[in-house]
């Protein structure tokens, strides 16, 4: 087994991957008292919702805004955090996002009436048609989708609950079923003049944003949630970065006795008598479990992680027929505040070509506008995400490096049209190509959204939480729910419930919380902290721990006599996961206590490359040794 950290050999549930679906499932099952292991090939939890740091600039790998934390609408994240009893602070965006569509700049206001008025101002003569279209969608949304709130995929709802919902709204339910087979374009044409070409092109932008499809490809049923739900629930960003969502879910798993196994890739799901019975890691070591939850892509599932003798040729052909979403590339930049014009929203989308989803379509996330603590004062961080349709040469080759430089320059030139001071204000610049994304997330060819949610492979025609193999359950963006953080969270809840159903334990169902764990707040400025002299306690330790840069190669661990997972311990401390941090520390307390160590870790700390002082690792770990009891 890779590394110096060893889980036990048998668990109730082994979860593959640490995306939002996987972590939601694992945290909910651990909350029920099950013994859970999560195996992740990266050193951070989160997949596309993780971060990296460069010289105190915190960059979101891909996710710069999340939905599903509101107190209304489709709020699966809020449900999970309330169930597991973990507090999280969220900044609510004043506007959901802005789309620059040619010469039009359209602000997506949470208030639906205000947004429709905004659309009417930009598409004169169509406001009444747009209002009728949105009223139709809102009626279905309020009277069917959220009339009886559910937080599990439709395929995993108990028959009795499905029947109750059908009897309550039979006509509306029938309409919803028909919309499975009707495109959003067909649905729109009942309300909006089909000759309004520019307006239809604008809605192509909206559907491509949510599921990488045009209105002609998108099932009409998805329009009900895509075009209404975000206005109901609102858009958010976590205080401290998107990594806080994953870190808090990890905290819930570890406080309930679960184990997070990092830097260990799962190569194969084990089977006994045709039933999933555990996992085999890349180095050949095995961990047994009663159930397995898989959170990766459909292509990896049928491409080797399930042994070939258990996969039918018919199923392989189906997988090969699935059309994937586009690969993506992300350009990350840290800039002076002067580069961001007044009135810029934290999420800005720029569309230049209207006839198809193009490489020139760029979404820019600037979360530091609303949450400034993620970078030094007077600066901003930006993540610029664009489709990448080119075939990339192998990583490490001259051709790859040249293409990476060319593509980075292309994106920068596109964004400079909107942010003319960008280049002169740069403090840091780097790029994740589709192959980078694949390396860290195992998303095939950097295709971040799984199979397209297009007609023919939508909803019920995707992977269900219940697989064709007994005791193997599935979550993630290849499943019924598809892409988007609230959707993959629902898929995780569904997988957890199927395990509980199998064990005849009480399943999770929607309920209003006894204690609200999601707290809405304003963003916080980065607070300068004296790393040497600040008194350590449960309030200051997370703040000081955030000075860790989460280095790819942790030189602190390499220099530690015991090989302590300092990066992993400090990340847990940053999230207030004191129990998880202490357990991780105890795994490698072999020789000298940190309080008696010479502090080789601090002498090699990479923070010294840009700051006078290292992360006070010795002080933090000594405090952990003395103050936290597990």
CSV table of N, CA, C and O in Angstrom, one decimal, residues 300-363:
chain,number,residue,atom,x,y,z
A,300,UNK,N,-14.6,4.6,-17.0
A,300,UNK,CA,-13.6,3.9,-16.1
A,300,UNK,C,-14.2,2.7,-15.5
A,300,UNK,O,-13.5,1.7,-15.2
A,301,UNK,N,-15.5,2.8,-15.2
A,301,UNK,CA,-16.2,1.6,-14.5
A,301,UNK,C,-16.1,0.4,-15.4
A,301,UNK,O,-15.8,-0.7,-14.9
A,302,UNK,N,-16.5,0.6,-16.7
A,302,UNK,CA,-16.5,-0.5,-17.6
A,302,UNK,C,-15.2,-0.7,-18.4
A,302,UNK,O,-15.1,-1.7,-19.2
A,303,UNK,N,-14.3,0.1,-18.1
A,303,UNK,CA,-13.0,0.1,-18.8
A,303,UNK,C,-11.9,-0.7,-18.1
A,303,UNK,O,-10.8,-0.6,-18.5
A,304,UNK,N,-12.3,-1.3,-17.0
A,304,UNK,CA,-11.3,-2.1,-16.3
A,304,UNK,C,-11.4,-2.2,-14.8
A,304,UNK,O,-10.9,-3.2,-14.2
A,305,UNK,N,-12.1,-1.3,-14.1
A,305,UNK,CA,-12.1,-1.3,-12.7
A,305,UNK,C,-13.1,-2.5,-12.2
A,305,UNK,O,-12.9,-3.0,-11.2
A,306,UNK,N,-14.1,-2.8,-13.1
A,306,UNK,CA,-14.8,-4.0,-12.9
A,306,UNK,C,-14.2,-5.1,-13.8
A,306,UNK,O,-14.0,-4.8,-15.0
A,307,UNK,N,-13.7,-6.2,-13.3
A,307,UNK,CA,-13.0,-7.2,-14.1
A,307,UNK,C,-13.9,-7.6,-15.3
A,307,UNK,O,-15.1,-7.7,-15.3
A,308,UNK,N,-13.2,-7.8,-16.4
A,308,UNK,CA,-13.9,-8.1,-17.7
A,308,UNK,C,-14.8,-9.2,-17.7
A,308,UNK,O,-15.8,-9.2,-18.4
A,309,UNK,N,-14.5,-10.2,-16.9
A,309,UNK,CA,-15.4,-11.4,-16.8
A,309,UNK,C,-16.8,-11.1,-16.3
A,309,UNK,O,-17.7,-11.9,-16.4
A,310,UNK,N,-16.9,-9.9,-15.6
A,310,UNK,CA,-18.2,-9.6,-15.0
A,310,UNK,C,-19.0,-8.6,-15.9
A,310,UNK,O,-20.1,-8.1,-15.5
A,311,UNK,N,-18.4,-8.2,-17.1
A,311,UNK,CA,-19.0,-7.2,-17.9
A,311,UNK,C,-19.5,-7.8,-19.2
A,311,UNK,O,-18.7,-8.5,-19.9
A,312,UNK,N,-20.8,-7.6,-19.6
A,312,UNK,CA,-21.3,-8.1,-20.8
A,312,UNK,C,-20.9,-7.3,-22.0
A,312,UNK,O,-20.7,-6.1,-21.9
A,313,UNK,N,-20.8,-7.9,-23.2
A,313,UNK,CA,-20.4,-7.1,-24.4
A,313,UNK,C,-21.5,-6.1,-24.8
A,313,UNK,O,-21.2,-5.0,-25.3
A,314,UNK,N,-22.7,-6.5,-24.5
A,314,UNK,CA,-23.8,-5.6,-24.7
A,314,UNK,C,-23.7,-4.3,-23.9
A,314,UNK,O,-23.9,-3.2,-24.4
A,315,UNK,N,-23.3,-4.4,-22.7
A,315,UNK,CA,-23.1,-3.3,-21.8
A,315,UNK,C,-21.9,-2.4,-22.3
A,315,UNK,O,-21.9,-1.2,-22.3
A,316,UNK,N,-20.8,-3.1,-22.8
A,316,UNK,CA,-19.6,-2.4,-23.3
A,316,UNK,C,-20.0,-1.5,-24.5
A,316,UNK,O,-19.6,-0.4,-24.6
A,317,UNK,N,-20.8,-2.1,-25.4
A,317,UNK,CA,-21.3,-1.4,-26.6
A,317,UNK,C,-22.1,-0.2,-26.2
A,317,UNK,O,-22.0,0.9,-26.8
A,318,UNK,N,-22.9,-0.3,-25.2
A,318,UNK,CA,-23.7,0.8,-24.7
A,318,UNK,C,-22.8,1.9,-24.2
A,318,UNK,O,-23.0,3.1,-24.5
A,319,UNK,N,-21.8,1.6,-23.4
A,319,UNK,CA,-20.9,2.6,-22.9
A,319,UNK,C,-20.1,3.3,-24.0
A,319,UNK,O,-20.0,4.5,-24.0
A,320,UNK,N,-19.7,2.5,-25.0
A,320,UNK,CA,-19.0,3.1,-26.1
A,320,UNK,C,-19.8,4.0,-26.9
A,320,UNK,O,-19.3,4.9,-27.6
A,321,UNK,N,-21.1,3.8,-26.9
A,321,UNK,CA,-22.1,4.7,-27.7
A,321,UNK,C,-22.3,6.0,-27.0
A,321,UNK,O,-22.9,6.9,-27.7
A,322,UNK,N,-22.0,6.2,-25.7
A,322,UNK,CA,-22.3,7.4,-25.0
A,322,UNK,C,-21.5,8.5,-25.5
A,322,UNK,O,-20.3,8.4,-25.7
A,323,UNK,N,-22.1,9.7,-25.8
A,323,UNK,CA,-21.4,10.9,-26.3
A,323,UNK,C,-21.0,11.7,-25.0
A,323,UNK,O,-21.8,12.0,-24.2
A,324,UNK,N,-19.7,11.9,-24.9
A,324,UNK,CA,-19.2,12.7,-23.7
A,324,UNK,C,-19.4,14.2,-23.9
A,324,UNK,O,-19.6,14.7,-25.0
A,325,UNK,N,-19.2,14.9,-22.8
A,325,UNK,CA,-19.2,16.3,-22.8
A,325,UNK,C,-17.8,16.7,-23.4
A,325,UNK,O,-16.9,15.9,-23.5
A,326,UNK,N,-17.6,18.0,-23.7
A,326,UNK,CA,-16.3,18.5,-24.2
A,326,UNK,C,-15.2,18.4,-23.1
A,326,UNK,O,-15.5,18.7,-21.9
A,327,UNK,N,-14.0,18.2,-23.5
A,327,UNK,CA,-12.9,18.4,-22.6
A,327,UNK,C,-12.8,19.9,-22.3
A,327,UNK,O,-13.3,20.8,-23.0
A,328,UNK,N,-12.2,20.2,-21.1
A,328,UNK,CA,-12.0,21.6,-20.7
A,328,UNK,C,-10.6,21.9,-20.4
A,328,UNK,O,-9.8,21.0,-20.1
A,329,UNK,N,-10.3,23.2,-20.5
A,329,UNK,CA,-9.0,23.6,-20.0
A,329,UNK,C,-9.3,24.8,-19.1
A,329,UNK,O,-10.3,25.5,-19.2
A,330,UNK,N,-8.4,25.1,-18.1
A,330,UNK,CA,-8.6,26.1,-17.1
A,330,UNK,C,-7.3,26.9,-17.0
A,330,UNK,O,-6.2,26.4,-16.8
A,331,UNK,N,-7.4,28.2,-17.2
A,331,UNK,CA,-6.3,29.1,-17.0
A,331,UNK,C,-6.5,29.9,-15.7
A,331,UNK,O,-7.5,30.5,-15.5
A,332,UNK,N,-5.5,29.8,-14.8
A,332,UNK,CA,-5.5,30.4,-13.5
A,332,UNK,C,-4.7,31.7,-13.5
A,332,UNK,O,-3.5,31.6,-13.9
A,333,UNK,N,-5.2,32.7,-12.9
A,333,UNK,CA,-4.4,34.0,-12.9
A,333,UNK,C,-4.6,34.6,-11.5
A,333,UNK,O,-5.8,34.7,-11.0
A,334,UNK,N,-3.6,35.2,-11.0
A,334,UNK,CA,-3.7,36.1,-9.8
A,334,UNK,C,-3.3,37.5,-10.3
A,334,UNK,O,-2.3,37.6,-11.1
A,335,UNK,N,-4.1,38.5,-10.0
A,335,UNK,CA,-3.9,39.8,-10.5
A,335,UNK,C,-4.1,40.9,-9.5
A,335,UNK,O,-4.7,40.7,-8.4
A,336,UNK,N,-3.6,42.1,-9.8
A,336,UNK,CA,-3.9,43.3,-8.9
A,336,UNK,C,-5.4,43.6,-9.1
A,336,UNK,O,-6.0,43.3,-10.1
A,337,UNK,N,-6.0,44.1,-8.0
A,337,UNK,CA,-7.4,44.5,-8.1
A,337,UNK,C,-7.7,45.4,-9.2
A,337,UNK,O,-8.9,45.4,-9.7
A,338,UNK,N,-6.8,46.2,-9.6
A,338,UNK,CA,-7.0,47.2,-10.7
A,338,UNK,C,-7.4,46.5,-12.0
A,338,UNK,O,-8.0,47.2,-12.9
A,339,UNK,N,-7.1,45.2,-12.1
A,339,UNK,CA,-7.4,44.5,-13.4
A,339,UNK,C,-8.9,44.2,-13.5
A,339,UNK,O,-9.4,43.9,-14.6
A,340,UNK,N,-9.6,44.3,-12.4
A,340,UNK,CA,-11.0,43.9,-12.4
A,340,UNK,C,-11.9,45.1,-12.4
A,340,UNK,O,-11.9,45.9,-11.4
A,341,UNK,N,-12.6,45.4,-13.5
A,341,UNK,CA,-13.4,46.6,-13.6
A,341,UNK,C,-14.5,46.6,-12.5
A,341,UNK,O,-15.0,45.6,-12.1
A,342,UNK,N,-14.9,47.8,-12.1
A,342,UNK,CA,-16.0,48.0,-11.2
A,342,UNK,C,-17.3,47.4,-11.8
A,342,UNK,O,-17.5,47.5,-13.0
A,343,UNK,N,-18.1,46.7,-11.0
A,343,UNK,CA,-19.3,46.1,-11.4
A,343,UNK,C,-19.2,44.7,-11.9
A,343,UNK,O,-20.2,44.1,-12.3
A,344,UNK,N,-18.0,44.2,-11.9
A,344,UNK,CA,-17.8,42.8,-12.4
A,344,UNK,C,-18.4,41.8,-11.3
A,344,UNK,O,-18.2,42.0,-10.1
A,345,UNK,N,-19.0,40.8,-11.8
A,345,UNK,CA,-19.6,39.8,-10.9
A,345,UNK,C,-18.6,38.7,-10.7
A,345,UNK,O,-17.7,38.5,-11.5
A,346,UNK,N,-18.8,37.9,-9.6
A,346,UNK,CA,-17.9,36.8,-9.4
A,346,UNK,C,-17.9,35.7,-10.4
A,346,UNK,O,-16.9,34.9,-10.5
A,347,UNK,N,-18.9,35.6,-11.2
A,347,UNK,CA,-19.0,34.7,-12.4
A,347,UNK,C,-19.4,35.5,-13.6
A,347,UNK,O,-20.5,36.0,-13.7
A,348,UNK,N,-18.5,35.5,-14.6
A,348,UNK,CA,-18.8,36.2,-15.8
A,348,UNK,C,-18.6,35.2,-17.0
A,348,UNK,O,-17.5,34.6,-17.1
A,349,UNK,N,-19.6,35.1,-17.9
A,349,UNK,CA,-19.5,34.2,-19.0
A,349,UNK,C,-19.4,35.1,-20.3
A,349,UNK,O,-20.2,36.0,-20.4
A,350,UNK,N,-18.5,34.7,-21.2
A,350,UNK,CA,-18.3,35.5,-22.4
A,350,UNK,C,-18.6,34.6,-23.6
A,350,UNK,O,-17.9,33.5,-23.8
A,351,UNK,N,-19.5,35.0,-24.5
A,351,UNK,CA,-19.9,34.2,-25.7
A,351,UNK,C,-19.7,35.1,-26.9
A,351,UNK,O,-20.3,36.1,-27.0
A,352,UNK,N,-18.9,34.6,-27.8
A,352,UNK,CA,-18.7,35.3,-29.1
A,352,UNK,C,-19.3,34.7,-30.3
A,352,UNK,O,-19.7,35.3,-31.2
A,353,UNK,N,-19.3,33.3,-30.3
A,353,UNK,CA,-19.9,32.6,-31.4
A,353,UNK,C,-21.2,32.0,-31.0
A,353,UNK,O,-21.3,31.3,-30.0
A,354,UNK,N,-22.2,32.2,-31.8
A,354,UNK,CA,-23.6,31.8,-31.4
A,354,UNK,C,-24.1,30.5,-32.0
A,354,UNK,O,-25.1,30.0,-31.6
A,355,UNK,N,-23.5,30.0,-33.0
A,355,UNK,CA,-24.0,28.9,-33.8
A,355,UNK,C,-23.7,27.5,-33.1
A,355,UNK,O,-24.3,26.5,-33.5
A,356,UNK,N,-22.7,27.5,-32.2
A,356,UNK,CA,-22.4,26.2,-31.6
A,356,UNK,C,-21.6,26.5,-30.3
A,356,UNK,O,-21.3,27.7,-30.0
A,357,UNK,N,-21.4,25.5,-29.5
A,357,UNK,CA,-20.6,25.6,-28.3
A,357,UNK,C,-19.2,25.7,-28.8
A,357,UNK,O,-18.7,24.7,-29.3
A,358,UNK,N,-18.5,26.8,-28.6
A,358,UNK,CA,-17.2,27.1,-29.2
A,358,UNK,C,-16.1,27.2,-28.2
A,358,UNK,O,-16.4,27.5,-27.0
A,359,UNK,N,-14.9,27.0,-28.6
A,359,UNK,CA,-13.7,27.2,-27.8
A,359,UNK,C,-13.6,28.6,-27.3
A,359,UNK,O,-12.9,28.9,-26.3
A,360,UNK,N,-14.2,29.6,-28.0
A,360,UNK,CA,-14.1,31.0,-27.6
A,360,UNK,C,-15.1,31.3,-26.4
A,360,UNK,O,-15.1,32.4,-25.9
A,361,UNK,N,-16.0,30.4,-26.0
A,361,UNK,CA,-16.9,30.5,-24.9
A,361,UNK,C,-16.0,30.3,-23.6
A,361,UNK,O,-15.6,29.2,-23.4
A,362,UNK,N,-15.9,31.4,-22.8
A,362,UNK,CA,-15.1,31.3,-21.6
A,362,UNK,C,-15.9,31.8,-20.4
A,362,UNK,O,-16.6,32.8,-20.5
A,363,UNK,N,-15.8,31.0,-19.4
A,363,UNK,CA,-16.5,31.3,-18.1
A,363,UNK,C,-15.3,31.7,-17.1
A,363,UNK,O,-14.4,31.0,-17.0
